[in-house]
Coordinates of C-alpha atoms in Angstrom, one line a residue:
M10 CA 0.0 0.0 0.0
T11 CA 1.5 3.3 -1.1
E12 CA 1.9 6.0 1.6
S13 CA 2.4 9.8 1.6
F14 CA 3.8 12.0 4.4
H15 CA 2.0 15.0 5.8
R16 CA 3.6 18.1 7.3
S17 CA 2.2 17.0 10.7
G18 CA 4.4 14.0 10.5
E19 CA 1.5 11.6 10.3
Y20 CA 1.1 9.0 7.6
E21 CA -2.2 8.4 5.8
N22 CA -3.5 6.4 2.9
P23 CA -4.3 8.8 0.0
Y24 CA -6.8 6.4 -1.5
E25 CA -8.7 5.6 1.7
G26 CA -12.4 6.3 1.4
Q27 CA -12.6 7.2 -2.3
Q28 CA -10.9 6.6 -5.6
Q29 CA -9.2 9.7 -6.9
A30 CA -8.4 10.4 -10.6
P31 CA -4.8 11.2 -11.3
V32 CA -4.0 14.8 -12.2
N33 CA -1.4 13.9 -14.8
P34 CA -2.5 10.8 -16.8
E35 CA 1.2 10.3 -17.9
W36 CA 2.3 9.7 -14.3
P37 CA -0.6 7.9 -12.4
P38 CA -0.1 7.0 -8.8
P39 CA 0.2 3.3 -8.3
P40 CA -3.1 1.5 -7.4
A41 CA -3.7 -0.1 -4.0
Y42 CA -3.3 -3.5 -5.7
A43 CA -2.3 -4.7 -9.2
P44 CA -4.4 -7.4 -10.8
A45 CA -2.3 -10.3 -12.0
H46 CA -3.5 -9.8 -15.6
A47 CA -2.8 -6.0 -15.7
P48 CA 0.1 -4.9 -18.1
H49 CA 3.2 -3.5 -16.4
P50 CA 3.2 0.3 -16.7
K51 CA 7.0 0.5 -17.0
K52 CA 7.4 -1.7 -20.1
R53 CA 7.2 1.3 -22.4
N54 CA 10.6 2.5 -21.1
R55 CA 12.3 -0.8 -22.0
G56 CA 12.4 0.0 -25.8
P57 CA 15.1 2.8 -25.7
L58 CA 17.1 1.0 -23.0
A59 CA 17.2 -2.2 -24.9
L60 CA 18.3 -0.3 -28.0
I61 CA 21.2 1.4 -26.1
A62 CA 22.3 -2.0 -24.7
A63 CA 22.2 -3.6 -28.1
V64 CA 24.3 -0.8 -29.6
A65 CA 26.8 -1.2 -26.8
I66 CA 27.1 -4.9 -27.4
V67 CA 27.6 -4.5 -31.1
A68 CA 30.2 -1.8 -30.6
A69 CA 32.1 -4.1 -28.2
A70 CA 31.9 -7.0 -30.6
I71 CA 33.4 -5.1 -33.5
G72 CA 35.8 -2.9 -31.5
G73 CA 38.8 -4.9 -32.5
G74 CA 38.5 -4.0 -36.1
T75 CA 36.9 -0.5 -35.9
A76 CA 40.1 1.5 -35.9
Y77 CA 41.5 -0.2 -39.0
G78 CA 38.2 -0.2 -40.7
I79 CA 37.9 3.6 -40.2
Q80 CA 41.4 4.0 -41.6
E81 CA 40.4 2.1 -44.8
L82 CA 37.3 4.2 -45.2
T83 CA 38.9 7.6 -44.6
G84 CA 42.2 7.2 -46.5
N85 CA 45.7 6.1 -46.4
D86 CA 47.0 8.7 -44.0
T87 CA 44.7 8.0 -41.0
V88 CA 46.4 6.5 -38.0
A89 CA 44.6 3.8 -36.2
S90 CA 44.6 4.7 -32.5
S91 CA 42.8 3.3 -29.5
S92 CA 43.0 2.5 -25.9
T93 CA 44.7 -0.7 -24.7
S94 CA 41.2 -2.2 -24.3
T95 CA 40.8 -2.6 -28.1
N96 CA 41.2 -6.2 -29.2
V97 CA 43.3 -6.4 -32.4
V98 CA 43.8 -10.1 -31.6
P99 CA 40.9 -12.5 -32.5
S100 CA 38.9 -13.5 -29.5
S101 CA 39.9 -17.2 -30.0
Q102 CA 43.6 -16.2 -29.5
K103 CA 43.2 -13.3 -27.1
G104 CA 46.0 -13.0 -24.6
T105 CA 48.4 -15.4 -26.4
V106 CA 51.8 -14.6 -27.8
A107 CA 50.8 -16.6 -30.9
G108 CA 47.7 -14.5 -31.4
V109 CA 49.6 -11.2 -31.0
A110 CA 52.3 -12.3 -33.4
K111 CA 49.8 -13.3 -36.1
A112 CA 47.8 -10.1 -35.8
V113 CA 50.7 -7.6 -35.6
S114 CA 53.6 -9.1 -37.6
P115 CA 52.2 -7.9 -41.0
S116 CA 52.5 -4.3 -39.6
I117 CA 56.3 -4.6 -38.8
V118 CA 59.0 -4.1 -41.3
E119 CA 62.7 -4.6 -41.5
I120 CA 64.7 -1.5 -42.4
S121 CA 68.1 -1.4 -44.1
A122 CA 69.9 1.9 -44.1
D123 CA 73.1 2.7 -46.0
S124 CA 75.3 5.6 -45.1
N125 CA 78.9 6.7 -45.4
A126 CA 79.6 4.9 -42.2
G127 CA 78.3 1.6 -43.5
S128 CA 75.0 -0.2 -43.4
S129 CA 72.7 -0.9 -40.5
T130 CA 69.6 -3.0 -39.9
G131 CA 66.6 -1.9 -37.8
S132 CA 62.9 -2.3 -37.6
G133 CA 59.8 -0.1 -38.1
V134 CA 56.0 0.0 -37.5
I135 CA 53.5 0.7 -40.2
I136 CA 51.0 3.2 -39.0
T137 CA 49.1 3.9 -42.2
S138 CA 48.1 1.7 -45.1
G139 CA 49.8 4.1 -47.5
G140 CA 53.2 3.3 -46.0
E141 CA 54.0 5.7 -43.2
I142 CA 56.4 4.0 -40.8
V143 CA 57.6 5.0 -37.3
T144 CA 61.1 4.0 -36.4
N145 CA 64.1 5.2 -34.3
N146 CA 65.9 8.2 -35.6
H147 CA 69.2 6.4 -35.0
V148 CA 68.2 3.7 -37.4
V149 CA 67.9 6.1 -40.4
A150 CA 69.9 9.2 -39.5
G151 CA 72.5 10.1 -42.1
A152 CA 71.3 7.4 -44.5
S153 CA 71.7 7.9 -48.2
Q154 CA 69.4 5.0 -49.1
I155 CA 66.7 3.3 -47.1
K156 CA 64.8 0.1 -47.9
A157 CA 62.0 -1.5 -46.0
T158 CA 60.8 -5.1 -46.3
T159 CA 57.4 -6.2 -45.2
S160 CA 56.5 -9.5 -43.6
D161 CA 55.4 -11.0 -46.9
G162 CA 58.8 -10.3 -48.4
K163 CA 58.0 -7.2 -50.5
S164 CA 60.7 -4.6 -50.6
Y165 CA 60.2 -0.8 -50.9
T166 CA 62.4 2.2 -51.2
A167 CA 61.7 4.7 -48.4
K168 CA 62.3 8.4 -47.8
V169 CA 62.6 10.2 -44.5
V170 CA 59.6 12.5 -43.8
G171 CA 60.7 13.9 -40.4
T172 CA 63.0 13.3 -37.5
D173 CA 63.2 14.2 -33.8
S174 CA 66.6 13.3 -32.4
K175 CA 65.6 14.6 -29.0
K176 CA 63.1 11.7 -28.7
D177 CA 65.0 9.3 -31.0
L178 CA 62.1 9.1 -33.4
A179 CA 61.7 9.2 -37.2
L180 CA 58.9 9.0 -39.7
I181 CA 59.6 7.4 -43.1
K182 CA 57.3 6.8 -46.1
L183 CA 57.4 3.9 -48.5
E184 CA 57.3 4.8 -52.1
N185 CA 54.4 3.4 -54.2
A186 CA 52.9 1.5 -51.3
S187 CA 49.2 0.9 -50.7
G188 CA 47.0 -1.5 -48.9
L189 CA 49.4 -2.3 -46.1
K190 CA 48.2 -3.4 -42.7
A191 CA 48.6 -0.6 -40.3
A192 CA 49.2 -1.3 -36.6
T193 CA 46.9 0.1 -33.9
L194 CA 48.5 2.5 -31.6
G195 CA 47.5 1.9 -28.0
D196 CA 47.7 3.9 -24.8
S197 CA 50.9 3.7 -22.8
A198 CA 49.5 5.7 -19.9
G199 CA 47.7 2.8 -18.3
L200 CA 50.6 0.4 -18.3
Q201 CA 51.7 -1.3 -15.1
V202 CA 54.8 -3.1 -14.0
G203 CA 54.3 -6.8 -14.7
D204 CA 52.0 -6.4 -17.7
Q205 CA 52.8 -9.0 -20.3
V206 CA 54.2 -7.7 -23.6
V207 CA 55.4 -9.0 -27.0
A208 CA 58.3 -7.6 -29.1
I209 CA 58.6 -8.0 -32.8
G210 CA 61.5 -6.8 -34.9
S211 CA 64.5 -7.9 -37.0
P212 CA 67.4 -8.7 -34.6
E213 CA 70.6 -9.4 -36.6
G214 CA 68.5 -9.3 -39.7
L215 CA 66.2 -12.1 -38.7
S216 CA 63.0 -10.4 -39.8
G217 CA 59.8 -11.1 -38.0
T218 CA 61.4 -12.3 -34.8
V219 CA 58.9 -12.6 -31.9
T220 CA 59.9 -12.5 -28.2
S221 CA 57.8 -11.9 -25.1
G222 CA 58.2 -10.7 -21.5
I223 CA 56.8 -8.1 -19.1
I224 CA 57.0 -4.4 -18.4
S225 CA 59.9 -4.4 -15.9
A226 CA 59.7 -0.7 -14.9
L227 CA 58.2 2.6 -16.0
D228 CA 59.6 6.1 -16.6
R229 CA 63.2 5.1 -16.9
D230 CA 65.5 8.0 -17.8
V231 CA 67.5 6.7 -20.8
T232 CA 70.2 8.9 -22.4
V233 CA 71.3 8.4 -26.0
P234 CA 73.4 10.4 -28.5
T235 CA 71.6 13.0 -30.6
E236 CA 72.0 13.0 -34.4
E237 CA 75.1 15.3 -34.1
G238 CA 76.8 12.7 -31.9
Q239 CA 76.2 9.6 -34.0
D240 CA 79.3 9.8 -36.2
Q241 CA 81.4 8.8 -33.1
S242 CA 79.3 5.8 -32.4
Q243 CA 79.3 4.7 -36.0
Q244 CA 83.1 4.9 -36.2
Q245 CA 83.5 3.1 -32.9
W246 CA 81.5 0.1 -34.0
G247 CA 83.0 0.0 -37.4
Q248 CA 82.0 -0.5 -41.0
G249 CA 79.2 -2.9 -41.6
Q250 CA 77.5 -2.3 -38.3
G251 CA 76.5 1.3 -38.0
Q252 CA 74.2 3.2 -35.6
G253 CA 71.3 0.8 -36.0
D254 CA 73.1 -2.2 -34.5
Q255 CA 75.1 -1.2 -31.4
W256 CA 73.4 2.0 -30.2
P257 CA 75.2 3.4 -27.1
F258 CA 73.0 4.6 -24.3
E259 CA 73.3 5.7 -20.7
F260 CA 71.2 4.5 -17.8
G261 CA 71.6 4.9 -14.1
G262 CA 74.9 6.7 -14.5
R263 CA 76.4 3.9 -16.5
Q264 CA 77.1 3.8 -20.3
F265 CA 76.3 0.7 -22.3
N266 CA 77.3 -0.4 -25.8
G267 CA 80.0 2.3 -26.0
D268 CA 80.4 6.0 -25.5
T269 CA 77.3 8.1 -25.9
G270 CA 79.5 11.2 -26.6
S271 CA 78.9 14.7 -25.4
D272 CA 75.8 15.6 -27.4
T273 CA 73.0 13.6 -25.8
T274 CA 69.3 13.6 -25.1
T275 CA 67.3 11.9 -22.3
Y276 CA 63.8 10.6 -22.6
K277 CA 61.4 8.6 -20.3
A278 CA 61.3 4.9 -21.4
L279 CA 59.5 1.7 -20.7
Q280 CA 61.8 -1.0 -19.4
T281 CA 61.2 -4.6 -20.5
D282 CA 62.8 -8.0 -20.2
A283 CA 61.5 -9.1 -23.6
S284 CA 64.5 -10.2 -25.5
L285 CA 65.9 -7.4 -27.6
N286 CA 69.0 -7.6 -29.7
P287 CA 70.8 -5.4 -32.3
G288 CA 68.2 -4.8 -35.1
N289 CA 65.2 -4.6 -32.8
S290 CA 65.6 -0.8 -32.7
G291 CA 62.5 0.8 -34.1
G292 CA 60.4 -2.3 -33.8
A293 CA 57.2 -2.8 -31.7
L294 CA 56.5 -3.4 -28.1
I295 CA 52.9 -4.7 -28.0
D296 CA 50.3 -5.4 -25.3
M297 CA 48.4 -8.7 -25.2
N298 CA 45.5 -7.2 -27.1
G299 CA 47.7 -6.4 -30.1
N300 CA 48.1 -2.6 -29.5
I301 CA 51.5 -1.0 -30.0
I302 CA 52.5 0.5 -26.6
G303 CA 56.1 1.3 -27.3
I304 CA 58.9 1.6 -30.0
N305 CA 61.9 -0.5 -29.0
S306 CA 64.9 1.9 -28.8
A307 CA 67.8 0.7 -26.7
M308 CA 69.0 -2.7 -25.4
Y309 CA 72.0 -3.7 -23.4
S310 CA 74.3 -6.3 -25.0
P311 CA 77.5 -7.2 -23.2
T312 CA 79.4 -7.4 -26.5
S313 CA 82.2 -4.9 -26.7
Q314 CA 85.6 -4.6 -28.4
A315 CA 87.1 -6.2 -25.2
S316 CA 84.7 -9.1 -24.9
S317 CA 84.3 -12.3 -26.9
S318 CA 81.4 -13.0 -29.1
S319 CA 80.2 -15.7 -26.7
D320 CA 79.2 -12.9 -24.3
A321 CA 76.8 -11.4 -26.9
G322 CA 73.0 -11.5 -26.6
S323 CA 70.1 -10.1 -24.7
V324 CA 70.3 -9.9 -20.9
G325 CA 66.7 -8.8 -20.4
L326 CA 67.5 -5.2 -20.2
G327 CA 65.7 -3.3 -22.9
F328 CA 63.9 0.0 -23.3
A329 CA 61.1 1.3 -25.4
I330 CA 59.8 4.8 -26.2
P331 CA 56.2 5.0 -24.9
I332 CA 53.6 5.1 -27.7
N333 CA 52.0 8.2 -26.2
T334 CA 55.3 10.0 -26.8
V335 CA 55.2 8.9 -30.4
K336 CA 51.6 10.0 -30.9
A337 CA 52.3 13.4 -29.4
D338 CA 55.2 13.8 -31.8
L339 CA 53.5 12.5 -34.9
A340 CA 52.2 15.8 -36.3
K341 CA 55.7 17.3 -35.9
L342 CA 57.3 14.4 -37.8
R343 CA 54.7 14.6 -40.6
A344 CA 55.4 18.3 -41.0
G345 CA 59.0 17.5 -41.9
S346 CA 60.8 18.2 -38.6
T347 CA 64.6 17.8 -38.7
D348 CA 65.2 18.4 -35.0

C-alpha cells in the first residue's frame, strides 16, 4: 500500500475512502493493488534502454576492427589509434603470444639503411596503409638509401619524412605503397609493472622475430646520442654495423654499448625484459590485445671490443619509447621536422 507523508508528521493512505483520478495521466499514482493480468506500466521504457544496450554490445563486438576499418574508409593517412582495451587479436587467441604475433607481424618491417659509415639494420612499425612508418631516428639518421621489407617479403624504397633526435624518433614513407596493414597505436599511460608484452623486430637481420616478456619498470631515464653525436658511435662500432646495430645509451649513471658522446638527449622509457638484440631498434612493443604500446629503442648487449662473441646476446634489459610520446610527436614528424 502506497503511503504519503503530511507536514504534521503523520502518515495516511491517500486512497482511503474514495478513488481519486490522477492529475497527470502520464504519471498515475500506483493502485492499491495490481491485478495479475494487468500490463506492467514500465514496459514502455524498455524499448530505448534495450536499443542502447544492443548498440553497446555490437560496438564491443566489432571494437577490435573498428580503428583499422575507419582507416580504410577515410584514407591512407589515417592512423589507427585506440585505448589498450581494443582487441586487435581475434577472441579465440586473445591473450596469447601466438595471437599477438599473427595479428601484428604484418605491420612490422625490416629497415636497411646505407650511409657513409656503412649499413645498419633496424625495424619499423607501419602506421598507415599508405606506407607511413615510425622507427628510431638512429636507425635512419644520415642514411643515403633506405629500404624496408614487409613480412610478406615485399621490398620498398623509403624516404625520411621527419626526424626528432631529442626523442630518437623518425617517420619514413614507403614509395608506391598501398593496402598495407597498419598497426593500432594503443595507450601507454595505463601500463603497469608486470604487464605482459610482446616484441617484434629484426634482430641481426632475422626479420619477424617474436619475443615476449613483461614491463619491468616505467619512466626510466634513458640517455642516447643525438644525431650530431652519431658519427662517433658509428666509427666506434666499425663499418658494416652502423648506428642501428650497437646503439650506445646511458642509464643509471652507466654507459652501455660504447660511448654516448657529449651531445646527448634523455627521454622517459618503458623497461622490458622481452629479449631485444641489435636490429630490434624501431620495432614494436605490444600489449596482449595487439596494440602498440612502445617503440623499442635501446637494449644492453655485453658485447664490446674487449669481450668475446660468446658474451653477446640479450640480458633482459631493454627500453622502449612509450607510444603516447610517439603519438604526441607525430604531427611534428609529418610536418617534416629535422630536429
